[in-house]
Amino acid sequence: MPHLVAIVHSYYDEDPRVRRAVSAATGAGWQVDVLALRRPADEPIGTLDGATVRRLPVRRKQGAGLISYLREYARFALSARSALHDIHAASPVSVVHVNSVPDWLILAATSLRRRAGVPIVLDLHEASPEFFAMRFASAGRPFATRAAARLVVGIVAWAERASVRAADWILVTTPRMLARLKRVVPSRAANMQTLLNVPELRRFRSSAHAARRWASGGELRLVYAGALTPTYELDVVIRGLAILRSATPSVNATLTIAGRGESESVLRELAAELKIASAVHFVGRVPMDDVPKIIADADIALAPTRRDTFTDLTISNKVYEGMAVERLVVASRLATLDDLVPEDAAIRYESGSPQSFADAVRSAHGDPSRRTQAVASARLLIESGANWESESASYVKLIGRLAVEGRPMR
C-alpha cells in the first residue's frame, strides 16, 4: 500500500484543502499520516478522513507579531521533521505532501528525500512574499517596523524560490499564481500545476438542505463563514449593512458571521458603534461539515476579500462553496475572480466601498431574474468542473505517478 504523509501548519480539521487531498488519497487506497498543529484539548494522535492525524505540540498564535510567527513556524518544522523520520522508520513513506505557509516547511522533508529518495509535493496555498508584505509591511505600521518587515519579505521571497527548487512537484491554487511562479522560478515550470481550491459536492449540495424562499419572513439573510482576519473586509460589509438598514427604503438585512480570528473584537465594536449589533450575529467557528448548512440557511453567501497585490492572485473558496449550495454569491471584485467566474454567476462590488457593497445587495434584492440567472450560471460552473470530484483525479494521478517513478528527472 502506498504511503502518503501530509504536513500542514494548521489545525487539520479546519483546513478544507488539506482534508480534501487526504480524503482523495485514502479513497484511492493510500495509507495516510497527517502532521498538524495541536490545540490544548486535542489528543496527540487521532483519526479523521481515513488518515492517522498526528498533532504536534505547537499552537497557532493568530494575529501575533512577525517574530512570534517565525518562531512558531520553526518549532513546527523541526517537530515535523522528527515525526516524519519516525513514521518512515515504522512504515516507508512513498510521497510527502508539504502545505504552505510557510514555504520553507519543505525543510521538514528534504532530509528524508536525500536519505531515501522520497519525492516531495509542495502545495503553495498562498503567494508568501505578497502575503507577508500585506500582513507586516503595510503603510499603516511604523516606519521601523515596515523597514524590518521589508527585509523579512525579501528573505521570504528567497525562501520561496529555494523551496520551489527543492520540491519535486509544485501545486498552486489559481492560474494567476501559476503564471507568477513560472516567472519567479522558470527552471521548475515543467513541474508545476494548478489544483483549484474548490468544494466537494458530496459535502456542498443544495439537495441536502431545505429550500429557503428569498428573504423569507421579510429578513434578507447574509452569511460569512471563514476566518476573521484583516484579509477579509468584514468591516466594509458591516458598514454596508448599516447603509442598507438605514436607507429609505430600508432593507431588513442581517449578517451571520461564522468563524474566529483577531478581528472579532473590532468587528463587534464597529457593529455596536453603528447601532446594528442586533443584526450582526457572531456564532463562532463551526465544524467544516456544518458550513454547508450555515450557508443554506441564508439568502446570500459573502466572499468579502480585501483587494491588494496578494489577494488578486487568489480566489476565496467561499465563492465556490456558496455556488455549490446554490445561494447567491456577493463577492469583492478581484482579478482571479474575474478570471475564473463568469460575470453573471456572482454579484461583484468594489473592494473597500461600503456603498458599493450596499448597492450590490440592494440591486440583487430587487431583481429576481438576475438572482435566478446568477444561481443557474453558478450551478453550471460547479457542475462543469469547479468541484473537488473533478480536481481530485489529477491529484491522485500525480501522487500515484510519483510513488511509482520516484523523484522526477531534473
mmCIF file of C-alpha atoms in Angstrom:
data_model
loop_
_atom_site.group_PDB
_atom_site.id
_atom_site.type_symbol
_atom_site.label_atom_id
_atom_site.label_comp_id
_atom_site.label_asym_id
_atom_site.label_seq_id
_atom_site.Cartn_x
_atom_site.Cartn_y
_atom_site.Cartn_z
ATOM 1 C CA MET A 1 0.000 0.000 0.000
ATOM 2 C CA PRO A 2 1.493 3.399 -0.958
ATOM 3 C CA HIS A 3 2.071 5.734 1.976
ATOM 4 C CA LEU A 4 1.486 9.499 1.944
ATOM 5 C CA VAL A 5 2.474 11.933 4.681
ATOM 6 C CA ALA A 6 0.807 15.350 4.604
ATOM 7 C CA ILE A 7 2.436 18.181 6.592
ATOM 8 C CA VAL A 8 0.406 21.296 7.337
ATOM 9 C CA HIS A 9 0.927 24.188 9.738
ATOM 10 C CA SER A 10 -2.738 24.412 10.744
ATOM 11 C CA TYR A 11 -5.372 22.514 12.684
ATOM 12 C CA TYR A 12 -6.125 19.690 10.303
ATOM 13 C CA ASP A 13 -9.870 19.517 10.941
ATOM 14 C CA GLU A 14 -10.142 23.223 9.996
ATOM 15 C CA ASP A 15 -8.205 23.035 6.707
ATOM 16 C CA PRO A 16 -10.564 22.139 3.832
ATOM 17 C CA ARG A 17 -7.889 21.942 1.125
ATOM 18 C CA VAL A 18 -5.678 19.509 3.019
ATOM 19 C CA ARG A 19 -8.631 17.421 4.139
ATOM 20 C CA ARG A 20 -9.850 17.122 0.552
ATOM 21 C CA ALA A 21 -6.435 15.930 -0.606
ATOM 22 C CA VAL A 22 -6.170 13.433 2.239
ATOM 23 C CA SER A 23 -9.682 12.098 1.571
ATOM 24 C CA ALA A 24 -8.804 11.642 -2.103
ATOM 25 C CA ALA A 25 -5.673 9.678 -1.170
ATOM 26 C CA THR A 26 -7.356 7.427 1.411
ATOM 27 C CA GLY A 27 -10.223 6.870 -1.015
ATOM 28 C CA ALA A 28 -7.705 5.675 -3.590
ATOM 29 C CA GLY A 29 -6.289 3.131 -1.155
ATOM 30 C CA TRP A 30 -3.340 5.062 0.283
ATOM 31 C CA GLN A 31 -2.127 4.859 3.863
ATOM 32 C CA VAL A 32 -2.014 8.479 5.057
ATOM 33 C CA ASP A 33 -0.437 10.199 8.051
ATOM 34 C CA VAL A 34 -1.036 13.891 8.725
ATOM 35 C CA LEU A 35 1.318 16.107 10.763
ATOM 36 C CA ALA A 36 -0.527 19.184 12.041
ATOM 37 C CA LEU A 37 -0.868 21.662 14.922
ATOM 38 C CA ARG A 38 -2.380 20.714 18.281
ATOM 39 C CA ARG A 39 -4.843 22.710 20.381
ATOM 40 C CA PRO A 40 -4.751 22.276 24.178
ATOM 41 C CA ALA A 41 -7.761 19.934 24.203
ATOM 42 C CA ASP A 42 -6.612 17.829 21.220
ATOM 43 C CA GLU A 43 -5.346 14.278 21.549
ATOM 44 C CA PRO A 44 -1.807 13.837 20.197
ATOM 45 C CA ILE A 45 -2.952 11.112 17.792
ATOM 46 C CA GLY A 46 -6.369 10.581 16.243
ATOM 47 C CA THR A 47 -8.077 9.502 13.035
ATOM 48 C CA LEU A 48 -10.056 11.590 10.546
ATOM 49 C CA ASP A 49 -10.905 11.142 6.860
ATOM 50 C CA GLY A 50 -9.374 7.656 6.987
ATOM 51 C CA ALA A 51 -5.973 9.068 7.991
ATOM 52 C CA THR A 52 -3.879 8.985 11.144
ATOM 53 C CA VAL A 53 -3.600 12.562 12.401
ATOM 54 C CA ARG A 54 -0.508 13.270 14.496
ATOM 55 C CA ARG A 55 -0.873 16.593 16.257
ATOM 56 C CA LEU A 56 2.479 18.093 17.133
ATOM 57 C CA PRO A 57 2.931 20.176 20.319
ATOM 58 C CA VAL A 58 2.718 23.556 18.568
ATOM 59 C CA ARG A 59 -0.214 26.011 18.682
ATOM 60 C CA ARG A 60 -1.159 28.780 16.268
ATOM 61 C CA LYS A 61 -0.799 32.349 17.529
ATOM 62 C CA GLN A 62 -3.188 34.067 15.123
ATOM 63 C CA GLY A 63 -2.656 37.808 14.938
ATOM 64 C CA ALA A 64 0.763 37.640 16.621
ATOM 65 C CA GLY A 65 3.788 39.673 15.587
ATOM 66 C CA LEU A 66 6.294 38.710 12.935
ATOM 67 C CA ILE A 67 8.875 37.242 15.341
ATOM 68 C CA SER A 68 6.230 35.089 17.025
ATOM 69 C CA TYR A 69 5.148 33.749 13.641
ATOM 70 C CA LEU A 70 8.705 32.866 12.644
ATOM 71 C CA ARG A 71 9.379 31.111 15.946
ATOM 72 C CA GLU A 72 6.151 29.145 15.623
ATOM 73 C CA TYR A 73 6.985 28.110 12.060
ATOM 74 C CA ALA A 74 10.479 26.992 13.056
ATOM 75 C CA ARG A 75 9.231 24.937 16.030
ATOM 76 C CA PHE A 76 6.669 23.187 13.866
ATOM 77 C CA ALA A 77 9.148 22.452 11.057
ATOM 78 C CA LEU A 78 11.604 20.852 13.470
ATOM 79 C CA SER A 79 8.869 18.803 15.140
ATOM 80 C CA ALA A 80 7.507 17.678 11.773
ATOM 81 C CA ARG A 81 10.970 16.647 10.572
ATOM 82 C CA SER A 82 11.468 14.408 13.600
ATOM 83 C CA ALA A 83 7.977 12.903 13.347
ATOM 84 C CA LEU A 84 8.378 12.257 9.612
ATOM 85 C CA HIS A 85 11.547 10.216 10.166
ATOM 86 C CA ASP A 86 9.823 8.196 12.902
ATOM 87 C CA ILE A 87 6.906 7.453 10.586
ATOM 88 C CA HIS A 88 9.199 6.399 7.771
ATOM 89 C CA ALA A 89 11.139 4.076 10.074
ATOM 90 C CA ALA A 90 7.910 2.311 11.006
ATOM 91 C CA SER A 91 6.356 2.255 7.517
ATOM 92 C CA PRO A 92 8.302 3.507 4.467
ATOM 93 C CA VAL A 93 6.852 6.710 3.028
ATOM 94 C CA SER A 94 6.108 6.903 -0.717
ATOM 95 C CA VAL A 95 5.340 10.646 -1.083
ATOM 96 C CA VAL A 96 5.416 13.675 1.232
ATOM 97 C CA HIS A 97 2.873 16.448 0.602
ATOM 98 C CA VAL A 98 4.039 19.707 2.238
ATOM 99 C CA ASN A 99 1.481 22.521 2.528
ATOM 100 C CA SER A 100 2.416 26.191 2.873
ATOM 101 C CA VAL A 101 2.606 28.612 4.590
ATOM 102 C CA PRO A 102 5.486 28.747 5.285
ATOM 103 C CA ASP A 103 7.040 27.562 2.024
ATOM 104 C CA TRP A 104 10.209 26.531 3.830
ATOM 105 C CA LEU A 105 8.229 23.938 5.755
ATOM 106 C CA ILE A 106 9.607 21.767 2.962
ATOM 107 C CA LEU A 107 12.807 21.599 5.066
ATOM 108 C CA ALA A 108 10.935 19.135 7.285
ATOM 109 C CA ALA A 109 11.035 16.648 4.397
ATOM 110 C CA THR A 110 14.270 17.322 2.498
ATOM 111 C CA SER A 111 16.486 15.142 4.716
ATOM 112 C CA LEU A 112 14.185 12.146 4.115
ATOM 113 C CA ARG A 113 14.300 12.949 0.418
ATOM 114 C CA ARG A 114 18.110 12.921 0.441
ATOM 115 C CA ARG A 115 18.336 9.780 2.547
ATOM 116 C CA ALA A 116 15.601 7.655 0.993
ATOM 117 C CA GLY A 117 14.705 9.381 -2.282
ATOM 118 C CA VAL A 118 11.143 10.114 -1.182
ATOM 119 C CA PRO A 119 9.570 12.654 -3.597
ATOM 120 C CA ILE A 120 8.073 15.886 -2.212
ATOM 121 C CA VAL A 121 4.973 17.717 -3.409
ATOM 122 C CA LEU A 122 4.976 21.371 -2.325
ATOM 123 C CA ASP A 123 1.459 22.829 -2.202
ATOM 124 C CA LEU A 124 1.590 26.636 -2.176
ATOM 125 C CA HIS A 125 -1.732 27.758 -0.713
ATOM 126 C CA GLU A 126 -0.625 31.404 -0.825
ATOM 127 C CA ALA A 127 1.953 33.613 -2.517
ATOM 128 C CA SER A 128 4.134 34.027 0.568
ATOM 129 C CA PRO A 129 6.100 37.201 -0.330
ATOM 130 C CA GLU A 130 2.902 39.081 -1.151
ATOM 131 C CA PHE A 131 1.216 37.656 1.949
ATOM 132 C CA PHE A 132 3.999 38.805 4.279
ATOM 133 C CA ALA A 133 4.151 42.223 2.592
ATOM 134 C CA MET A 134 0.407 42.685 3.050
ATOM 135 C CA ARG A 135 0.456 41.368 6.612
ATOM 136 C CA PHE A 136 3.530 43.067 8.056
ATOM 137 C CA ALA A 137 4.816 45.818 5.725
ATOM 138 C CA SER A 138 1.599 47.790 5.224
ATOM 139 C CA ALA A 139 1.643 51.581 5.187
ATOM 140 C CA GLY A 140 -0.280 51.768 8.465
ATOM 141 C CA ARG A 141 2.633 50.431 10.502
ATOM 142 C CA PRO A 142 5.544 52.435 11.995
ATOM 143 C CA PHE A 143 8.411 53.085 9.595
ATOM 144 C CA ALA A 144 10.941 50.989 11.546
ATOM 145 C CA THR A 145 8.506 48.068 11.615
ATOM 146 C CA ARG A 146 7.883 48.428 7.886
ATOM 147 C CA ALA A 147 11.615 48.559 7.155
ATOM 148 C CA ALA A 148 12.247 45.386 9.147
ATOM 149 C CA ALA A 149 9.260 43.729 7.511
ATOM 150 C CA ARG A 150 10.540 44.590 4.022
ATOM 151 C CA LEU A 151 13.803 42.872 4.878
ATOM 152 C CA VAL A 152 11.887 39.811 6.008
ATOM 153 C CA VAL A 153 9.763 39.894 2.846
ATOM 154 C CA GLY A 154 12.971 39.756 0.807
ATOM 155 C CA ILE A 155 14.076 36.729 2.794
ATOM 156 C CA VAL A 156 10.659 35.113 2.334
ATOM 157 C CA ALA A 157 10.905 35.666 -1.436
ATOM 158 C CA TRP A 158 14.314 33.983 -1.460
ATOM 159 C CA ALA A 159 12.928 31.119 0.656
ATOM 160 C CA GLU A 160 10.042 30.671 -1.765
ATOM 161 C CA ARG A 161 12.411 30.266 -4.719
ATOM 162 C CA ALA A 162 14.643 27.877 -2.778
ATOM 163 C CA SER A 163 11.653 25.816 -1.624
ATOM 164 C CA VAL A 164 10.267 25.529 -5.151
ATOM 165 C CA ARG A 165 13.657 24.387 -6.448
ATOM 166 C CA ALA A 166 13.833 21.774 -3.670
ATOM 167 C CA ALA A 167 10.403 20.294 -4.467
ATOM 168 C CA ASP A 168 9.774 17.535 -6.982
ATOM 169 C CA TRP A 169 6.332 18.845 -7.869
ATOM 170 C CA ILE A 170 4.608 22.138 -7.079
ATOM 171 C CA LEU A 171 0.859 22.731 -6.725
ATOM 172 C CA VAL A 172 -0.762 26.178 -6.653
ATOM 173 C CA THR A 173 -4.377 27.246 -6.186
ATOM 174 C CA THR A 174 -5.013 29.538 -9.180
ATOM 175 C CA PRO A 175 -3.792 30.099 -12.746
ATOM 176 C CA ARG A 176 -2.511 33.573 -11.762
ATOM 177 C CA MET A 177 -0.375 32.040 -9.024
ATOM 178 C CA LEU A 178 0.925 29.514 -11.559
ATOM 179 C CA ALA A 179 1.870 32.229 -14.059
ATOM 180 C CA ARG A 180 3.555 34.245 -11.311
ATOM 181 C CA LEU A 181 5.550 31.261 -10.044
ATOM 182 C CA LYS A 182 6.695 30.353 -13.550
ATOM 183 C CA ARG A 183 8.112 33.862 -13.873
ATOM 184 C CA VAL A 184 9.806 33.641 -10.469
ATOM 185 C CA VAL A 185 11.325 30.155 -10.933
ATOM 186 C CA PRO A 186 11.235 29.406 -14.686
ATOM 187 C CA SER A 187 13.573 26.420 -14.321
ATOM 188 C CA ARG A 188 10.836 24.488 -12.492
ATOM 189 C CA ALA A 189 7.918 25.480 -14.747
ATOM 190 C CA ALA A 190 7.538 21.950 -16.163
ATOM 191 C CA ASN A 191 6.892 20.574 -12.670
ATOM 192 C CA MET A 192 4.088 22.954 -11.673
ATOM 193 C CA GLN A 193 0.321 22.667 -11.947
ATOM 194 C CA THR A 194 -2.849 24.312 -10.680
ATOM 195 C CA LEU A 195 -5.088 22.449 -8.245
ATOM 196 C CA LEU A 196 -8.158 24.604 -7.728
ATOM 197 C CA ASN A 197 -9.444 25.237 -4.212
ATOM 198 C CA VAL A 198 -12.983 24.008 -4.887
ATOM 199 C CA PRO A 199 -15.533 22.212 -2.670
ATOM 200 C CA GLU A 200 -16.566 18.583 -2.575
ATOM 201 C CA LEU A 201 -20.041 18.151 -3.992
ATOM 202 C CA ARG A 202 -20.724 15.338 -1.540
ATOM 203 C CA ARG A 203 -20.496 17.930 1.266
ATOM 204 C CA PHE A 204 -21.753 21.047 -0.506
ATOM 205 C CA ARG A 205 -25.003 20.265 -2.263
ATOM 206 C CA SER A 206 -28.251 22.153 -2.058
ATOM 207 C CA SER A 207 -30.382 18.992 -2.140
ATOM 208 C CA ALA A 208 -29.184 18.102 1.359
ATOM 209 C CA HIS A 209 -30.900 21.148 2.858
ATOM 210 C CA ALA A 210 -34.420 22.517 2.988
ATOM 211 C CA ALA A 211 -35.218 25.075 0.320
ATOM 212 C CA ARG A 212 -35.394 28.685 1.518
ATOM 213 C CA ARG A 213 -37.647 31.240 -0.118
ATOM 214 C CA TRP A 214 -35.816 34.506 -0.829
ATOM 215 C CA ALA A 215 -35.942 36.838 2.200
ATOM 216 C CA SER A 216 -38.406 34.557 3.940
ATOM 217 C CA GLY A 217 -40.281 36.308 6.733
ATOM 218 C CA GLY A 218 -39.104 39.677 5.446
ATOM 219 C CA GLU A 219 -35.497 39.085 6.550
ATOM 220 C CA LEU A 220 -32.671 39.160 3.996
ATOM 221 C CA ARG A 221 -30.020 36.882 5.479
ATOM 222 C CA LEU A 222 -26.355 37.359 4.634
ATOM 223 C CA VAL A 223 -23.730 34.865 5.794
ATOM 224 C CA TYR A 224 -19.945 34.801 6.009
ATOM 225 C CA ALA A 225 -18.156 31.583 7.012
ATOM 226 C CA GLY A 226 -14.411 31.866 7.415
ATOM 227 C CA ALA A 227 -11.513 33.459 9.276
ATOM 228 C CA LEU A 228 -11.921 36.836 10.964
ATOM 229 C CA THR A 229 -8.679 38.454 9.836
ATOM 230 C CA PRO A 230 -7.808 41.729 8.053
ATOM 231 C CA THR A 231 -7.670 39.874 4.715
ATOM 232 C CA TYR A 232 -11.458 39.680 4.776
ATOM 233 C CA GLU A 233 -13.134 43.079 4.789
ATOM 234 C CA LEU A 234 -15.999 42.347 7.137
ATOM 235 C CA ASP A 235 -15.695 45.936 8.352
ATOM 236 C CA VAL A 236 -16.800 47.041 4.869
ATOM 237 C CA VAL A 237 -19.662 44.533 4.983
ATOM 238 C CA ILE A 238 -20.868 45.770 8.391
ATOM 239 C CA ARG A 239 -20.754 49.401 7.244
ATOM 240 C CA GLY A 240 -22.631 48.403 4.086
ATOM 241 C CA LEU A 241 -25.196 46.577 6.213
ATOM 242 C CA ALA A 242 -25.748 49.775 8.220
ATOM 243 C CA ILE A 243 -26.371 51.663 4.977
ATOM 244 C CA LEU A 244 -28.930 49.084 3.856
ATOM 245 C CA ARG A 245 -30.791 49.204 7.140
ATOM 246 C CA SER A 246 -30.845 52.996 7.456
ATOM 247 C CA ALA A 247 -31.585 53.965 3.846
ATOM 248 C CA THR A 248 -35.006 54.886 2.510
ATOM 249 C CA PRO A 249 -36.476 52.475 1.706
ATOM 250 C CA SER A 250 -34.544 50.289 4.109
ATOM 251 C CA VAL A 251 -33.647 46.628 3.634
ATOM 252 C CA ASN A 252 -34.153 44.383 6.648
ATOM 253 C CA ALA A 253 -30.810 42.637 6.157
ATOM 254 C CA THR A 254 -28.989 40.635 8.829
ATOM 255 C CA LEU A 255 -25.497 39.175 8.887
ATOM 256 C CA THR A 256 -24.323 35.879 10.369
ATOM 257 C CA ILE A 257 -20.554 35.595 10.880
ATOM 258 C CA ALA A 258 -19.320 32.039 11.430
ATOM 259 C CA GLY A 259 -15.633 31.992 12.285
ATOM 260 C CA ARG A 260 -12.998 33.249 14.656
ATOM 261 C CA GLY A 261 -9.905 35.396 14.471
ATOM 262 C CA GLU A 262 -8.090 38.509 15.582
ATOM 263 C CA SER A 263 -10.612 40.906 14.028
ATOM 264 C CA GLU A 264 -13.636 39.744 16.029
ATOM 265 C CA SER A 265 -13.470 42.319 18.819
ATOM 266 C CA VAL A 266 -13.017 45.187 16.346
ATOM 267 C CA LEU A 267 -15.950 43.975 14.283
ATOM 268 C CA ARG A 268 -18.183 43.669 17.339
ATOM 269 C CA GLU A 269 -17.281 47.209 18.381
ATOM 270 C CA LEU A 270 -17.991 48.506 14.882
ATOM 271 C CA ALA A 271 -21.441 46.886 14.796
ATOM 272 C CA ALA A 272 -22.240 48.422 18.201
ATOM 273 C CA GLU A 273 -20.952 51.845 17.117
ATOM 274 C CA LEU A 274 -23.197 51.749 14.035
ATOM 275 C CA LYS A 275 -26.134 50.633 16.213
ATOM 276 C CA ILE A 276 -26.697 47.403 14.285
ATOM 277 C CA ALA A 277 -25.305 44.920 16.827
ATOM 278 C CA SER A 278 -28.678 43.173 16.991
ATOM 279 C CA ALA A 279 -28.470 42.499 13.234
ATOM 280 C CA VAL A 280 -24.938 41.018 13.285
ATOM 281 C CA HIS A 281 -24.737 37.519 14.756
ATOM 282 C CA PHE A 282 -21.333 36.112 15.713
ATOM 283 C CA VAL A 283 -21.712 32.335 16.060
ATOM 284 C CA GLY A 284 -18.040 31.394 16.382
ATOM 285 C CA ARG A 285 -16.217 28.772 14.367
ATOM 286 C CA VAL A 286 -18.401 25.958 13.110
ATOM 287 C CA PRO A 287 -17.099 22.494 12.137
ATOM 288 C CA MET A 288 -16.288 22.108 8.452
ATOM 289 C CA ASP A 289 -19.151 19.662 7.952
ATOM 290 C CA ASP A 290 -21.634 22.252 9.283
ATOM 291 C CA VAL A 291 -20.607 25.048 6.904
ATOM 292 C CA PRO A 292 -22.991 23.973 4.081
ATOM 293 C CA LYS A 293 -25.969 24.180 6.459
ATOM 294 C CA ILE A 294 -24.924 27.658 7.641
ATOM 295 C CA ILE A 295 -24.801 28.806 4.008
ATOM 296 C CA ALA A 296 -28.052 27.081 3.054
ATOM 297 C CA ASP A 297 -29.904 28.890 5.855
ATOM 298 C CA ALA A 298 -29.057 32.257 4.259
ATOM 299 C CA ASP A 299 -30.066 34.114 1.102
ATOM 300 C CA ILE A 300 -26.630 35.495 0.181
ATOM 301 C CA ALA A 301 -23.199 33.931 0.692
ATOM 302 C CA LEU A 302 -20.456 36.532 1.078
ATOM 303 C CA ALA A 303 -16.853 36.439 -0.106
ATOM 304 C CA PRO A 304 -15.572 39.859 1.014
ATOM 305 C CA THR A 305 -11.826 39.797 0.326
ATOM 306 C CA ARG A 306 -9.804 42.996 0.719
ATOM 307 C CA ARG A 307 -8.128 43.703 -2.619
ATOM 308 C CA ASP A 308 -4.339 44.058 -2.845
ATOM 309 C CA THR A 309 -1.436 42.519 -4.779
ATOM 310 C CA PHE A 310 -1.678 39.395 -2.615
ATOM 311 C CA THR A 311 -5.402 38.732 -2.899
ATOM 312 C CA ASP A 312 -5.505 39.491 -6.630
ATOM 313 C CA LEU A 313 -3.610 36.210 -7.071
ATOM 314 C CA THR A 314 -6.251 34.227 -5.195
ATOM 315 C CA ILE A 315 -9.923 33.368 -5.117
ATOM 316 C CA SER A 316 -11.782 32.647 -1.911
ATOM 317 C CA ASN A 317 -13.229 29.145 -1.613
ATOM 318 C CA LYS A 318 -16.251 30.938 -0.111
ATOM 319 C CA VAL A 319 -17.220 31.841 -3.691
ATOM 320 C CA TYR A 320 -17.376 28.213 -4.803
ATOM 321 C CA GLU A 321 -18.958 26.988 -1.574
ATOM 322 C CA GLY A 322 -21.842 29.438 -1.902
ATOM 323 C CA MET A 323 -22.329 28.461 -5.529
ATOM 324 C CA ALA A 324 -22.318 24.737 -4.730
ATOM 325 C CA VAL A 325 -25.117 25.217 -2.169
ATOM 326 C CA GLU A 326 -26.979 27.269 -4.804
ATOM 327 C CA ARG A 327 -27.010 30.520 -2.909
ATOM 328 C CA LEU A 328 -26.462 33.905 -4.490
ATOM 329 C CA VAL A 329 -22.813 34.921 -4.050
ATOM 330 C CA VAL A 330 -21.783 38.533 -3.441
ATOM 331 C CA ALA A 331 -18.014 38.998 -3.628
ATOM 332 C CA SER A 332 -15.475 41.786 -3.831
ATOM 333 C CA ARG A 333 -14.075 42.176 -7.307
ATOM 334 C CA LEU A 334 -10.658 40.531 -7.635
ATOM 335 C CA ALA A 335 -8.570 39.763 -10.710
ATOM 336 C CA THR A 336 -8.681 35.993 -10.212
ATOM 337 C CA LEU A 337 -12.427 36.063 -9.527
ATOM 338 C CA ASP A 338 -12.898 37.757 -12.898
ATOM 339 C CA ASP A 339 -10.611 35.153 -14.497
ATOM 340 C CA LEU A 340 -12.465 32.109 -13.187
ATOM 341 C CA VAL A 341 -16.074 33.100 -12.530
ATOM 342 C CA PRO A 342 -18.379 34.497 -15.244
ATOM 343 C CA GLU A 343 -19.713 37.976 -14.593
ATOM 344 C CA ASP A 344 -23.288 36.718 -14.413
ATOM 345 C CA ALA A 345 -22.502 33.938 -11.890
ATOM 346 C CA ALA A 346 -21.590 36.148 -8.907
ATOM 347 C CA ILE A 347 -22.548 39.682 -7.896
ATOM 348 C CA ARG A 348 -19.469 41.912 -7.605
ATOM 349 C CA TYR A 349 -18.853 45.020 -5.551
ATOM 350 C CA GLU A 350 -15.788 47.245 -5.390
ATOM 351 C CA SER A 351 -13.462 46.254 -2.559
ATOM 352 C CA GLY A 352 -13.204 48.820 0.220
ATOM 353 C CA SER A 353 -16.529 50.523 -0.573
ATOM 354 C CA PRO A 354 -19.443 50.006 1.852
ATOM 355 C CA GLN A 355 -21.683 51.922 -0.544
ATOM 356 C CA SER A 356 -20.759 49.645 -3.451
ATOM 357 C CA PHE A 357 -21.487 46.627 -1.262
ATOM 358 C CA ALA A 358 -24.864 48.027 -0.193
ATOM 359 C CA ASP A 359 -25.743 48.893 -3.801
ATOM 360 C CA ALA A 360 -24.860 45.388 -4.987
ATOM 361 C CA VAL A 361 -27.014 43.732 -2.332
ATOM 362 C CA ARG A 362 -29.926 46.137 -2.893
ATOM 363 C CA SER A 363 -29.777 45.632 -6.659
ATOM 364 C CA ALA A 364 -29.835 41.830 -6.321
ATOM 365 C CA HIS A 365 -32.603 42.009 -3.732
ATOM 366 C CA GLY A 366 -34.812 43.935 -6.142
ATOM 367 C CA ASP A 367 -34.104 41.864 -9.257
ATOM 368 C CA PRO A 368 -35.388 38.241 -9.057
ATOM 369 C CA SER A 369 -34.441 37.448 -12.671
ATOM 370 C CA ARG A 370 -30.838 38.485 -12.076
ATOM 371 C CA ARG A 371 -30.686 36.285 -8.979
ATOM 372 C CA THR A 372 -32.108 33.325 -10.866
ATOM 373 C CA GLN A 373 -29.619 33.807 -13.701
ATOM 374 C CA ALA A 374 -26.690 34.086 -11.287
ATOM 375 C CA VAL A 375 -27.563 30.891 -9.417
ATOM 376 C CA ALA A 376 -28.106 28.994 -12.687
ATOM 377 C CA SER A 377 -24.808 30.199 -14.149
ATOM 378 C CA ALA A 378 -23.010 29.322 -10.921
ATOM 379 C CA ARG A 379 -24.543 25.839 -10.882
ATOM 380 C CA LEU A 380 -23.316 25.270 -14.452
ATOM 381 C CA LEU A 381 -19.801 26.369 -13.458
ATOM 382 C CA ILE A 382 -19.726 23.995 -10.472
ATOM 383 C CA GLU A 383 -21.134 21.027 -12.389
ATOM 384 C CA SER A 384 -18.822 21.556 -15.368
ATOM 385 C CA GLY A 385 -15.655 21.072 -13.326
ATOM 386 C CA ALA A 386 -15.287 23.591 -10.494
ATOM 387 C CA ASN A 387 -15.612 20.852 -7.895
ATOM 388 C CA TRP A 388 -13.210 18.634 -5.993
ATOM 389 C CA GLU A 389 -14.541 15.435 -7.528
ATOM 390 C CA SER A 390 -13.132 16.686 -10.849
ATOM 391 C CA GLU A 391 -9.903 18.158 -9.444
ATOM 392 C CA SER A 392 -9.057 15.188 -7.216
ATOM 393 C CA ALA A 393 -8.482 12.846 -10.160
ATOM 394 C CA SER A 394 -5.399 14.792 -11.232
ATOM 395 C CA TYR A 395 -4.107 14.850 -7.646
ATOM 396 C CA VAL A 396 -4.456 11.084 -7.173
ATOM 397 C CA LYS A 397 -2.815 10.529 -10.554
ATOM 398 C CA LEU A 398 0.089 12.800 -9.573
ATOM 399 C CA ILE A 399 0.920 11.154 -6.245
ATOM 400 C CA GLY A 400 0.454 7.709 -7.811
ATOM 401 C CA ARG A 401 2.962 8.520 -10.532
ATOM 402 C CA LEU A 402 5.469 9.948 -8.049
ATOM 403 C CA ALA A 403 5.138 6.863 -5.827
ATOM 404 C CA VAL A 404 5.987 4.612 -8.768
ATOM 405 C CA GLU A 405 8.568 6.750 -10.576
ATOM 406 C CA GLY A 406 10.131 8.461 -7.572
ATOM 407 C CA ARG A 407 11.710 11.863 -7.994
ATOM 408 C CA PRO A 408 11.145 13.387 -11.475
ATOM 409 C CA MET A 409 14.140 13.963 -13.685
ATOM 410 C CA ARG A 410 15.677 17.407 -13.263
#
